[in-house]
């Protein structure tokens, strides 16, 4: 921690020096459009004299910052368009905006080599096994981040119910805390219940990167099985993006994203969103009347105690494009949530009064500077969550699925409580990247996290466990080296040192652990359109605070958890080809191998009312995923993903068994092993009027039946049945996307959908979405 403080002090001194030593720089920005006045993404903008360039984004926008005053020759080119050359003169401190329209170039597209790529395509070309999602294409839907991730090959997002329910992302067989979440490279470990992937709207992100297995050192993580990096971006400096949706189960969602940036570089950014739902959908359960005892197997009942709402605001103020900082932002995240709890870990437990509420109060600091000194890029982030959580279980009654209740002792519905607590968790991250030349770079990262739960219970003031210390601190130090020959080959080697110190109860419960990991990732381009990649990592993961101490809801703590370790191997192939100028194909295929020791997984506790994390001696995973996509011109896209994963238990001896356990080499239960998605989208331009577009989309989700319990237990095993879900959406955009109206239908056939321990998800649902977007520069 002292290292981070000293580093921050040194950085501030350096910033002060640069403030006085450097003159104001200039900027060149602009918009590239085609002859039809439509934005042109992927155009290449190059400055001849200094070999500096940029790629236009999805709106055709580009920016070149920190330029010296003077005369420049600008080359603008794009595949299938005639190039243009512009000459500009930049004054000191000037921001010049170009507007360029490129004319079509009638040539044979099969002979063209693609040079301009979007940020999403560049992410996918890394040596790591990574898939990037272009979130902007989903802005006119009601999807949250979890919904979008659920459509990625190798990913399965499992939820325990409707809006605001607990979610668990599975990535090539690893799930829960095996997979780490980041927002702009900052770990989300301390964001609390008000800010989770299944209550964050997709509009918050510009793109989402999914790292499978091997995680790059600059993310600074002890992830065992992969990482999700949500990139918010800052493509629009002055804009307003507002959306509202209403749908089934009295569901309301609102999103406001806005930013204002002055010519002097002063910037203000705002993201605000809310979710509300009664979640009163029907479920099929075996129910019994609590008063009469009448048993009704397979009864259709409506959930009656599952309301959820959350409200979150993220505000940042600071400066951009300064000589001492490309970005320096001071921010605050404020949020609150309320969640009624309908069931336990299984639907046999039903509640009617138990609820939880929480809030987030999190100040933050973000700093980034490219070329702080020549070749050195520096990124600093820090935040601390001051928010509180409360568990409210005060009704001494017992409920059934028909909404009936009767008095039941004096211990609440599960455990009478008004426990209110703070997790006092903070994060500080530091990242240095030094370019040794055109091809080589060295990266050094450090991530420090702290957790210290403190709370009290007004109804149980004498419970000793509430007063015992529950602390954990973790530090992940990473060092990596990369050699990159752009569009030919690239290789990275790295090492990670992971340290954790836990205090559980009294001083005798204090313990420290250190683990060392390492890895390598490489890629080679057989041709501009064929890429092969491979990666390996020996990775370690320390138990998380909620696994050690519990979550005060459906997760029971286990202070005896051991760190887990895994050998991860990935092989990948990407191939794109065109039959002609109109018919394009994309093929991605990945193979995975994982061998984990002390594998942490969730099982039911002894009375099957809660989940509890536990270690297994070993788990082996073999599998793969593939995606194939076809597009015709710019109006039709068809794609399919499929994932297979076999997780095998390697624990030879089990408590309660003599000799070799019958579960040895069994398939791990309650984990889907075969699933996939298919989608079709049609984009029709200039419908009704020039600039008005109609988009029609369809998505199919398939999950093969899988085991709920260990397969070797014969008749005792229960299957979670095969699931197929159909979603349809229609979006009409007016005035080049300024006004948007969307209609969605989810689970169109009203199929029974299950995830965690057979907890049923919502049936058929319909939603209406309205969105308004304006970008000042476009006006």
XYZ file of C-alpha atoms in Angstrom:
779
model
C 0.000 0.000 0.000
C 2.934 2.321 0.806
C 4.295 1.610 -2.687
C 1.052 2.838 -4.254
C 1.097 6.034 -2.170
C 4.692 6.799 -3.140
C 3.920 6.088 -6.777
C 0.940 8.461 -6.736
C 3.059 11.199 -5.110
C 5.791 10.786 -7.716
C 3.206 10.890 -10.493
C 1.690 14.139 -9.193
C 5.150 15.681 -9.096
C 5.766 14.569 -12.652
C 2.402 15.981 -13.695
C 3.292 19.336 -12.143
C 6.603 19.384 -14.002
C 4.946 18.657 -17.318
C 2.306 21.306 -16.661
C 4.926 24.019 -16.630
C 7.438 22.512 -19.048
C 5.197 21.769 -22.045
C 3.378 24.138 -24.341
C -0.302 23.662 -25.218
C -0.713 21.057 -27.968
C -3.126 20.949 -30.876
C -5.685 18.393 -32.015
C -7.119 17.184 -35.295
C -10.560 15.550 -35.210
C -13.191 14.854 -37.801
C -15.910 12.753 -39.386
C -15.565 10.500 -42.397
C -18.707 9.806 -44.452
C -19.517 8.155 -47.776
C -21.160 9.785 -50.781
C -24.594 8.938 -49.306
C -23.769 11.026 -46.209
C -23.562 7.899 -44.020
C -20.840 7.436 -41.346
C -17.860 5.427 -42.611
C -16.226 3.268 -39.906
C -12.775 1.710 -40.357
C -11.342 4.541 -42.500
C -7.605 5.146 -42.076
C -6.347 8.674 -41.347
C -2.564 9.180 -41.564
C -0.269 12.181 -41.062
C 2.568 11.788 -43.562
C 5.338 13.718 -41.848
C 5.217 11.967 -38.432
C 3.803 8.513 -39.308
C 0.879 8.987 -36.922
C -2.602 7.729 -37.684
C -6.086 6.851 -36.472
C -9.060 4.669 -37.443
C -12.574 6.090 -37.660
C -15.118 4.519 -35.304
C -18.683 3.370 -35.948
C -19.880 6.983 -36.233
C -17.069 7.866 -38.653
C -15.334 9.898 -35.953
C -11.554 10.049 -35.480
C -9.183 12.027 -33.276
C -5.469 12.774 -33.255
C -4.403 14.465 -30.034
C -1.268 16.117 -28.651
C 0.028 17.386 -32.010
C 2.634 20.094 -32.297
C 1.572 23.282 -34.138
C 2.524 23.282 -37.816
C 1.669 22.135 -41.328
C 0.412 18.564 -41.932
C -0.495 16.452 -44.962
C -3.444 14.169 -44.118
C -4.209 10.992 -46.099
C -7.746 9.586 -45.743
C -8.491 6.131 -47.199
C -11.019 3.323 -46.854
C -11.602 0.020 -48.551
C -13.812 0.454 -51.620
C -13.497 4.260 -51.638
C -11.272 6.779 -53.391
C -8.578 8.210 -51.144
C -8.298 11.908 -50.386
C -5.397 14.130 -49.341
C -5.959 17.191 -47.157
C -3.452 19.830 -46.082
C -4.002 21.568 -42.749
C -2.215 24.149 -40.598
C -2.578 23.826 -36.838
C -2.071 26.740 -34.492
C -0.908 26.344 -30.907
C -3.758 24.970 -28.755
C -6.148 24.691 -31.737
C -8.637 21.843 -32.224
C -9.395 21.583 -35.937
C -12.344 19.500 -37.174
C -12.416 17.982 -40.661
C -15.504 16.722 -42.478
C -14.608 14.414 -45.349
C -16.853 12.551 -47.811
C -15.203 9.689 -49.730
C -16.505 8.654 -53.154
C -17.086 5.015 -54.087
C -14.285 3.256 -55.922
C -15.540 0.633 -58.378
C -12.910 -2.129 -58.053
C -12.875 -5.858 -57.456
C -13.248 -6.214 -53.682
C -11.660 -9.692 -53.713
C -8.257 -8.134 -54.533
C -8.317 -5.638 -51.673
C -6.296 -6.048 -48.472
C -8.140 -4.644 -45.445
C -6.054 -2.165 -43.436
C -8.611 -0.231 -41.390
C -10.270 -2.020 -38.468
C -12.614 -1.099 -35.680
C -11.561 -1.384 -32.032
C -13.640 -4.578 -31.766
C -11.751 -6.228 -34.633
C -8.405 -5.110 -33.229
C -9.297 -6.695 -29.858
C -10.137 -9.987 -31.533
C -6.706 -10.054 -33.221
C -4.792 -10.214 -29.920
C -2.660 -13.254 -29.097
C -4.991 -14.032 -26.198
C -8.146 -16.093 -26.667
C -10.502 -13.107 -26.666
C -13.912 -12.285 -28.128
C -15.033 -8.658 -28.325
C -18.702 -7.612 -28.455
C -19.679 -4.405 -30.218
C -22.119 -3.075 -27.617
C -23.181 -0.141 -29.813
C -25.126 -2.488 -32.071
C -27.345 -3.395 -29.093
C -28.111 0.122 -27.823
C -31.703 0.046 -29.089
C -32.554 -3.111 -27.127
C -33.464 -3.675 -23.473
C -30.518 -6.050 -22.992
C -28.229 -5.748 -19.996
C -24.571 -6.785 -20.010
C -25.409 -10.309 -18.860
C -27.877 -10.774 -21.745
C -25.246 -9.670 -24.274
C -22.552 -11.934 -22.807
C -24.925 -14.906 -22.909
C -24.683 -14.810 -26.724
C -20.895 -15.280 -26.844
C -19.404 -18.685 -27.694
C -18.134 -20.375 -24.530
C -20.204 -18.157 -22.209
C -23.298 -19.126 -20.239
C -24.872 -16.604 -17.856
C -26.955 -18.369 -15.235
C -29.508 -16.420 -13.189
C -31.668 -17.441 -10.259
C -34.733 -15.552 -11.501
C -35.802 -12.320 -13.167
C -34.587 -8.726 -12.994
C -32.029 -8.229 -10.212
C -31.626 -11.921 -9.412
C -28.269 -13.415 -8.528
C -26.225 -14.173 -11.648
C -23.324 -16.519 -12.259
C -21.310 -16.387 -15.475
C -19.765 -19.618 -16.757
C -16.828 -19.310 -19.155
C -15.566 -22.569 -20.696
C -16.546 -24.453 -17.537
C -15.228 -21.934 -15.028
C -17.880 -19.910 -13.256
C -18.583 -17.497 -10.434
C -15.418 -16.008 -8.969
C -13.238 -18.033 -11.345
C -14.068 -15.283 -13.850
C -13.159 -11.686 -13.022
C -15.065 -8.561 -14.102
C -13.490 -5.214 -14.954
C -14.780 -1.854 -16.094
C -12.193 0.038 -18.146
C -9.545 -2.273 -16.697
C -10.560 -1.643 -13.061
C -11.687 -4.702 -11.041
C -15.378 -4.665 -10.084
C -14.803 -6.751 -6.947
C -16.005 -3.986 -4.603
C -18.972 -2.553 -6.530
C -21.603 -4.158 -4.299
C -25.083 -5.412 -5.188
C -26.189 -2.120 -6.777
C -23.806 -2.528 -9.709
C -23.786 -6.057 -11.190
C -23.697 -7.275 -14.799
C -27.380 -8.249 -14.860
C -28.548 -4.789 -13.749
C -26.132 -2.702 -15.878
C -27.693 -1.684 -19.230
C -25.734 -2.442 -22.402
C -25.763 1.304 -23.239
C -23.096 1.886 -20.575
C -20.505 0.021 -22.676
C -18.866 0.747 -26.004
C -17.566 -2.785 -26.278
C -17.073 -5.811 -24.016
C -13.977 -8.030 -24.191
C -14.194 -11.674 -23.089
C -10.811 -13.253 -22.247
C -11.081 -17.035 -22.089
C -8.658 -18.892 -19.838
C -5.468 -16.827 -20.051
C -5.778 -13.227 -18.788
C -3.321 -10.488 -19.906
C -1.042 -9.047 -17.252
C -2.352 -5.498 -17.694
C -5.712 -6.547 -16.200
C -3.891 -7.390 -12.959
C -6.077 -10.305 -11.926
C -5.854 -13.656 -10.155
C -8.670 -15.025 -12.324
C -8.636 -18.793 -12.713
C -10.697 -19.106 -15.870
C -10.951 -15.776 -17.686
C -12.005 -12.149 -17.472
C -14.687 -9.767 -18.753
C -13.553 -6.202 -19.464
C -16.353 -3.645 -19.968
C -15.021 -0.696 -21.952
C -17.093 2.472 -21.654
C -14.981 4.578 -24.064
C -15.339 8.283 -24.794
C -16.197 8.381 -28.489
C -18.597 11.289 -28.052
C -17.307 14.373 -26.233
C -20.648 16.222 -26.272
C -23.751 14.061 -26.411
C -26.973 12.950 -24.778
C -28.286 9.381 -24.989
C -31.599 8.698 -23.219
C -33.702 5.537 -23.282
C -36.757 4.158 -21.475
C -38.410 0.759 -21.706
C -41.527 -0.821 -20.250
C -42.559 -4.448 -20.385
C -43.961 -7.597 -18.829
C -44.032 -8.141 -15.076
C -44.275 -4.350 -14.627
C -40.661 -3.900 -15.688
C -39.277 -0.381 -16.163
C -35.744 0.496 -17.298
C -34.277 3.975 -17.831
C -30.807 5.035 -18.982
C -29.228 8.474 -19.317
C -25.702 8.855 -20.709
C -24.304 12.331 -21.322
C -21.028 14.184 -21.625
C -19.890 17.761 -22.168
C -16.319 18.728 -23.019
C -15.073 22.275 -23.518
C -12.402 23.309 -26.017
C -10.044 23.858 -23.090
C -10.372 20.156 -22.134
C -12.663 20.453 -19.101
C -15.045 17.501 -19.200
C -18.111 16.242 -17.346
C -19.491 12.716 -17.812
C -22.748 11.298 -16.496
C -24.172 7.765 -16.563
C -27.424 7.083 -14.744
C -29.765 4.103 -14.904
C -32.584 2.415 -13.033
C -34.321 -0.957 -13.131
C -37.665 -1.879 -11.582
C -39.667 -5.091 -11.820
C -42.312 -6.932 -9.821
C -40.922 -10.206 -11.253
C -44.398 -11.701 -10.745
C -44.060 -14.324 -13.467
C -45.590 -17.786 -13.216
C -43.554 -20.839 -12.235
C -44.193 -24.576 -12.167
C -43.512 -26.099 -8.741
C -44.527 -28.911 -6.467
C -46.586 -26.975 -3.916
C -48.443 -27.792 -0.712
C -51.056 -25.681 1.082
C -49.513 -24.744 4.415
C -52.902 -24.756 6.159
C -54.622 -27.839 4.705
C -51.593 -29.885 3.668
C -53.130 -30.455 0.216
C -50.313 -31.365 -2.184
C -50.319 -30.083 -5.776
C -47.461 -31.502 -7.901
C -46.603 -29.390 -10.940
C -48.764 -26.469 -9.795
C -48.660 -23.232 -11.821
C -48.314 -20.359 -9.362
C -47.278 -16.724 -9.597
C -44.222 -15.372 -7.753
C -45.557 -12.962 -5.148
C -42.490 -11.665 -3.274
C -39.812 -10.868 -5.838
C -39.904 -7.098 -6.393
C -36.580 -5.510 -7.310
C -35.399 -2.012 -8.058
C -32.051 -0.274 -8.290
C -30.945 3.261 -9.132
C -27.347 4.164 -9.962
C -25.558 7.394 -10.903
C -21.939 7.661 -12.061
C -20.499 11.160 -12.412
C -16.971 12.169 -13.417
C -15.408 15.607 -13.753
C -11.885 16.456 -14.820
C -9.701 17.266 -17.799
C -8.738 15.537 -21.047
C -6.046 16.052 -23.685
C -3.631 17.922 -21.464
C 0.159 17.750 -21.705
C 0.261 16.130 -18.245
C -2.789 13.873 -18.665
C -4.780 12.401 -21.517
C -7.431 11.827 -18.877
C -7.660 12.918 -15.236
C -11.090 12.332 -13.710
C -12.482 12.586 -10.196
C -15.721 10.659 -9.852
C -18.467 9.427 -7.593
C -20.735 6.418 -7.975
C -23.993 6.558 -6.021
C -26.606 3.832 -6.021
C -29.220 1.940 -4.054
C -31.148 -1.282 -4.464
C -34.035 -3.159 -2.888
C -34.581 -6.885 -3.398
C -37.334 -9.138 -2.111
C -36.231 -12.754 -1.693
C -38.752 -15.298 -2.954
C -36.772 -18.543 -2.693
C -33.661 -20.077 -1.240
C -31.061 -22.019 -3.194
C -33.888 -24.336 -4.298
C -37.548 -23.600 -5.049
C -38.740 -25.877 -2.240
C -37.947 -22.960 0.092
C -40.366 -20.042 -0.300
C -40.440 -16.716 1.555
C -42.891 -13.820 1.756
C -41.293 -11.105 3.862
C -37.501 -11.505 3.727
C -35.700 -8.761 1.788
C -32.367 -7.065 1.291
C -31.365 -3.508 0.572
C -28.055 -1.843 -0.068
C -26.341 1.217 -1.426
C -23.057 2.246 -3.011
C -21.127 5.440 -2.242
C -17.843 5.161 -4.096
C -15.437 8.035 -4.834
C -12.918 7.311 -7.578
C -9.811 8.606 -9.337
C -8.854 7.848 -12.954
C -5.602 8.941 -14.579
C -4.092 8.025 -17.948
C -1.187 9.452 -19.899
C 0.375 8.096 -23.090
C 4.039 9.100 -23.419
C 4.398 10.568 -19.943
C 8.009 10.333 -20.972
C 8.832 9.032 -24.430
C 7.522 5.481 -24.758
C 6.031 5.274 -21.237
C 2.256 4.996 -20.772
C 0.856 5.296 -17.232
C -2.605 4.402 -15.938
C -3.776 4.853 -12.334
C -7.179 4.024 -10.843
C -8.461 4.031 -7.285
C -11.854 3.722 -5.602
C -13.332 2.933 -2.208
C -16.875 1.719 -1.549
C -18.433 3.282 1.546
C -21.815 1.700 0.909
C -23.872 -0.461 3.252
C -25.886 -3.678 2.892
C -28.727 -4.879 5.117
C -30.425 -8.223 5.549
C -34.027 -7.867 6.810
C -35.766 -11.000 8.105
C -38.202 -10.001 10.869
C -41.450 -11.929 10.209
C -41.952 -15.017 12.362
C -44.061 -16.797 9.767
C -43.835 -19.528 7.178
C -45.165 -19.147 3.614
C -46.282 -21.537 0.882
C -46.343 -21.001 -2.896
C -50.009 -19.964 -2.786
C -49.126 -16.907 -0.683
C -50.610 -18.395 2.498
C -48.770 -17.916 5.760
C -48.993 -18.986 9.386
C -47.025 -18.211 12.559
C -43.765 -20.115 12.843
C -41.710 -19.819 16.027
C -39.627 -16.750 16.777
C -36.667 -17.039 14.407
C -37.893 -15.246 11.302
C -38.427 -16.948 7.964
C -34.865 -18.224 7.838
C -32.884 -16.515 10.618
C -34.437 -13.445 12.289
C -32.141 -10.541 11.490
C -31.694 -6.816 10.873
C -27.998 -7.245 10.195
C -26.562 -4.063 8.634
C -22.968 -4.002 7.544
C -20.245 -2.329 5.500
C -17.680 -4.307 3.537
C -15.279 -1.325 3.460
C -13.638 -2.525 0.269
C -11.242 -0.520 -1.858
C -9.087 -0.981 -4.943
C -5.938 0.750 -6.229
C -4.463 -0.191 -9.612
C -1.266 0.933 -11.305
C -0.196 0.108 -14.855
C 3.036 1.031 -16.648
C 3.666 0.118 -20.274
C 7.036 1.012 -21.789
C 7.665 0.707 -25.523
C 11.264 -0.277 -26.224
C 10.789 0.346 -29.960
C 8.369 -0.360 -32.765
C 7.995 -4.027 -31.796
C 8.839 -4.476 -28.107
C 7.175 -3.408 -24.878
C 7.317 -4.164 -21.165
C 4.277 -3.969 -18.872
C 4.197 -3.729 -15.076
C 0.913 -3.821 -13.162
C -0.084 -3.842 -9.514
C -3.591 -4.285 -8.080
C -4.258 -3.934 -4.359
C -7.673 -4.757 -2.837
C -8.901 -4.562 0.734
C -12.052 -5.883 2.477
C -13.124 -5.335 6.089
C -16.716 -6.262 6.950
C -18.164 -4.511 9.994
C -21.763 -4.723 11.060
C -24.325 -5.059 13.792
C -27.749 -6.597 14.271
C -30.345 -4.680 16.311
C -32.379 -7.854 16.799
C -29.374 -9.970 17.821
C -26.942 -7.590 19.541
C -25.243 -10.384 21.450
C -24.350 -12.625 18.490
C -20.595 -12.960 18.814
C -20.020 -13.726 15.139
C -21.186 -10.223 14.167
C -18.359 -8.684 16.170
C -15.549 -10.941 14.961
C -13.092 -9.471 12.418
C -13.687 -10.405 8.792
C -10.769 -8.926 6.861
C -8.863 -9.782 3.729
C -6.226 -7.956 1.702
C -4.850 -9.041 -1.649
C -2.133 -7.799 -3.968
C -1.512 -8.970 -7.542
C 1.812 -7.901 -9.068
C 2.363 -8.653 -12.762
C 5.252 -8.248 -15.199
C 5.056 -8.943 -18.938
C 7.079 -8.633 -22.134
C 5.583 -8.431 -25.643
C 7.158 -8.642 -29.092
C 4.739 -7.643 -31.849
C 5.168 -7.493 -35.616
C 1.817 -6.011 -36.595
C -0.373 -8.254 -38.757
C 2.362 -10.926 -38.880
C 2.995 -12.391 -35.426
C 3.014 -11.483 -31.756
C 4.126 -13.140 -28.501
C 3.806 -12.238 -24.828
C 5.368 -13.802 -21.731
C 4.339 -12.807 -18.227
C 4.460 -13.642 -14.551
C 2.119 -12.866 -11.649
C 2.731 -12.822 -7.904
C -0.441 -13.122 -5.812
C -0.451 -12.355 -2.081
C -3.400 -12.597 0.335
C -3.730 -11.924 4.053
C -6.914 -13.003 5.867
C -8.115 -12.264 9.394
C -10.959 -14.568 10.418
C -12.202 -14.167 13.962
C -9.407 -13.791 16.526
C -5.695 -13.375 15.895
C -5.267 -17.145 15.639
C -7.358 -17.002 12.474
C -4.841 -14.768 10.713
C -3.004 -16.261 7.739
C -0.995 -15.132 4.708
C -0.480 -16.920 1.394
C 1.697 -16.194 -1.644
C 1.426 -17.896 -5.036
C 3.438 -17.431 -8.246
C 2.034 -17.929 -11.740
C 3.270 -17.432 -15.285
C 2.188 -17.784 -18.893
C 2.740 -17.179 -22.586
C 0.463 -16.171 -25.462
C 1.342 -16.137 -29.165
C -0.380 -15.560 -32.488
C 0.637 -15.919 -36.129
C -1.087 -14.698 -39.285
C -0.821 -17.326 -42.019
C -2.370 -14.696 -44.298
C -4.186 -11.400 -43.719
C -7.398 -13.421 -43.264
C -6.153 -16.487 -41.335
C -4.970 -16.193 -37.739
C -3.865 -18.952 -35.381
C -3.268 -18.364 -31.687
C -2.150 -20.325 -28.656
C -1.747 -19.527 -24.974
C -0.801 -21.205 -21.703
C -0.976 -20.047 -18.093
C -0.290 -21.497 -14.684
C -2.740 -19.361 -12.735
C -3.680 -19.069 -9.076
C -6.810 -17.699 -7.437
C -7.275 -16.767 -3.817
C -10.708 -17.318 -2.214
C -12.939 -14.237 -2.372
C -14.385 -12.506 0.676
C -17.940 -13.742 -0.014
C -16.688 -17.336 -0.308
C -14.847 -17.037 3.006
C -17.414 -15.004 4.973
C -20.679 -15.594 3.032
C -23.019 -13.047 1.444
C -25.671 -12.925 4.244
C -28.274 -14.305 1.811
C -27.886 -17.620 -0.008
C -24.105 -18.076 0.228
C -22.746 -19.686 3.387
C -19.157 -18.816 4.333
C -16.303 -21.328 4.407
C -13.187 -19.997 6.209
C -11.278 -23.220 5.440
C -11.099 -22.694 1.672
C -7.711 -23.190 0.039
C -6.327 -21.211 -2.934
C -6.943 -22.938 -6.254
C -4.538 -23.412 -9.139
C -5.026 -24.294 -12.796
C -2.998 -25.120 -15.896
C -4.884 -23.492 -18.798
C -4.191 -24.191 -22.470
C -5.974 -22.530 -25.419
C -5.731 -23.084 -29.182
C -7.598 -20.851 -31.613
C -8.218 -20.277 -35.314
C -9.884 -17.333 -37.045
C -10.644 -17.282 -40.766
C -12.471 -14.646 -42.812
C -13.135 -14.891 -46.525
C -15.330 -13.392 -49.232
C -17.024 -15.384 -51.991
C -17.417 -12.059 -53.775
C -18.042 -8.425 -52.893
C -21.451 -9.262 -51.364
C -20.996 -12.592 -49.557
C -18.699 -12.661 -46.524
C -17.904 -15.405 -43.989
C -16.255 -15.466 -40.568
C -15.148 -18.627 -38.750
C -13.740 -18.787 -35.201
C -12.834 -22.022 -33.424
C -11.177 -22.585 -30.038
C -10.052 -25.661 -28.124
C -9.441 -25.602 -24.371
C -7.767 -27.763 -21.742
C -7.845 -27.017 -18.010
C -6.382 -29.000 -15.105
C -7.277 -27.465 -11.751
C -6.266 -28.418 -8.227
C -8.148 -27.380 -5.077
C -10.914 -26.372 -7.483
C -13.458 -24.132 -5.708
C -17.081 -24.911 -6.581
C -20.507 -24.262 -5.060
C -22.520 -27.086 -3.539
C -25.645 -27.182 -1.392
C -25.040 -27.046 2.343
C -26.124 -29.866 4.630
C -29.783 -28.826 4.865
C -29.837 -27.821 1.160
C -31.008 -24.280 1.954
C -27.852 -22.378 0.983
C -24.858 -22.642 -1.306
C -21.410 -23.118 0.181
C -18.026 -22.921 -1.570
C -15.797 -25.972 -1.217
C -12.554 -27.382 -2.638
C -12.141 -30.461 -4.801
C -8.748 -32.105 -5.132
C -8.843 -31.777 -8.887
C -11.044 -31.030 -11.897
C -10.107 -31.538 -15.555
C -11.863 -29.658 -18.345
C -11.695 -30.477 -22.054
C -13.809 -28.669 -24.589
C -14.133 -26.141 -27.323
C -16.331 -23.508 -28.897
C -16.940 -22.308 -32.432
C -18.682 -19.479 -34.244
C -19.603 -19.157 -37.895
C -21.097 -15.992 -39.351
C -22.340 -15.074 -42.819
C -23.256 -11.612 -44.061
C -24.760 -10.459 -47.345
C -23.995 -6.881 -48.380
C -24.851 -4.646 -45.425
C -28.373 -5.854 -44.723
C -28.228 -9.546 -43.706
C -26.239 -11.265 -40.957
C -26.618 -14.897 -39.830
C -24.537 -16.543 -37.112
C -24.288 -19.630 -34.908
C -22.175 -20.429 -31.842
C -21.759 -23.797 -30.132
C -19.918 -24.734 -26.932
C -18.982 -28.138 -25.516
C -17.196 -28.599 -22.200
C -16.602 -31.738 -20.143
C -15.640 -31.139 -16.503
C -14.376 -34.298 -14.813
C -14.007 -34.772 -11.062
C -10.497 -35.986 -10.139
C -10.987 -36.269 -6.372
C -10.257 -39.922 -5.657
C -11.306 -40.136 -2.012
C -14.432 -38.593 -0.492
C -15.597 -38.195 3.114
C -18.167 -40.888 3.886
C -16.728 -43.433 1.427
C -14.223 -46.207 2.012
C -11.757 -46.799 -0.797
C -12.001 -45.023 -4.127
C -15.025 -42.738 -4.327
C -17.760 -43.693 -6.821
C -17.705 -40.025 -7.827
C -14.099 -40.290 -9.043
C -13.895 -39.268 -12.737
C -17.590 -38.330 -12.642
C -18.887 -35.399 -14.645
C -19.237 -32.287 -12.460
C -22.928 -31.668 -11.651
C -25.057 -28.570 -12.150
C -22.858 -27.272 -14.996
C -24.217 -27.118 -18.590
C -21.903 -28.971 -20.965
C -23.498 -28.360 -24.385
C -25.148 -25.085 -25.403
C -25.249 -22.547 -28.206
C -26.907 -19.587 -29.898
C -28.150 -18.750 -33.371
C -29.118 -15.314 -34.612
C -30.409 -13.609 -37.730
C -30.567 -9.860 -38.289
C -31.892 -7.840 -41.216
C -31.097 -4.123 -41.646
C -33.221 -2.219 -44.154
C -32.136 1.327 -44.957
C -34.187 4.387 -45.890
C -37.563 2.870 -44.993
C -40.239 5.571 -45.303
C -37.649 8.332 -45.594
C -33.934 8.821 -46.190
C -32.099 8.230 -42.912
C -34.834 6.024 -41.436
C -33.750 2.406 -40.911
C -35.568 -0.777 -39.883
C -33.738 -3.594 -38.063
C -35.286 -7.005 -37.425
C -33.506 -9.551 -35.241
C -34.016 -13.118 -34.022
C -32.012 -15.058 -31.422
C -32.247 -18.712 -30.369
C -30.730 -20.076 -27.166
C -30.184 -23.818 -26.744
C -29.017 -25.557 -23.552
C -28.768 -29.352 -23.535
C -30.116 -31.249 -20.513
C -27.520 -31.551 -17.734
C -27.110 -33.215 -14.349
C -28.269 -31.497 -11.190
C -26.480 -34.014 -8.931
C -23.617 -36.470 -9.405
C -24.362 -38.849 -12.326
C -22.925 -41.897 -10.516
C -25.628 -41.721 -7.874
C -27.950 -43.436 -10.307
C -31.636 -42.983 -9.523
C -30.830 -40.150 -7.133
C -29.693 -37.887 -9.925
C -32.092 -35.300 -11.333
C -31.807 -33.750 -14.782
C -32.302 -30.095 -15.609
C -34.174 -30.558 -18.913
C -33.211 -29.329 -22.367
C -34.071 -25.673 -22.913
C -34.805 -23.711 -26.070
C -35.677 -20.027 -26.038
C -36.645 -17.751 -28.937
C -36.254 -13.944 -28.853
C -37.392 -11.458 -31.512
C -36.809 -7.710 -31.759
C -37.786 -4.962 -34.213
C -36.208 -1.488 -34.118
C -37.163 1.511 -36.258
C -34.581 4.328 -36.260
C -35.471 7.828 -37.456
C -33.241 10.684 -38.615
C -30.002 8.644 -38.736
C -30.530 7.139 -35.286
C -31.606 10.243 -33.384
C -35.031 8.744 -32.542
C -35.458 4.991 -32.035
C -38.451 2.787 -31.251
C -37.965 -0.892 -30.454
C -40.252 -3.819 -29.641
C -38.963 -7.092 -28.160
C -40.414 -10.498 -27.395
C -38.391 -12.814 -25.162
C -38.939 -16.539 -24.641
C -41.569 -16.386 -27.350
C -42.808 -19.956 -26.840
C -43.115 -19.532 -23.048
C -40.703 -22.422 -22.430
C -39.621 -23.461 -18.956
C -36.081 -22.120 -18.477
C -33.847 -23.090 -15.571
C -30.367 -22.178 -14.424
C -28.927 -22.481 -10.915
C -30.140 -25.604 -9.104
C -33.298 -25.688 -11.224
C -34.452 -22.166 -10.273
C -37.015 -21.137 -12.888
C -36.558 -17.983 -14.998
C -39.298 -15.762 -16.509
C -41.655 -17.018 -19.196
C -42.829 -15.130 -22.278
C -42.275 -11.367 -22.007
C -42.772 -8.291 -24.219
C -41.010 -4.924 -24.033
C -41.222 -1.500 -25.665
C -38.030 0.571 -25.834
C -37.733 4.290 -26.712
C -34.338 5.942 -27.260
C -33.147 9.449 -28.149
C -29.550 10.199 -29.140
C -27.875 13.448 -30.181
C -24.197 14.144 -30.718
C -23.393 17.852 -30.820
C -20.509 17.472 -33.272
C -22.835 15.775 -35.744
C -25.230 18.723 -35.832
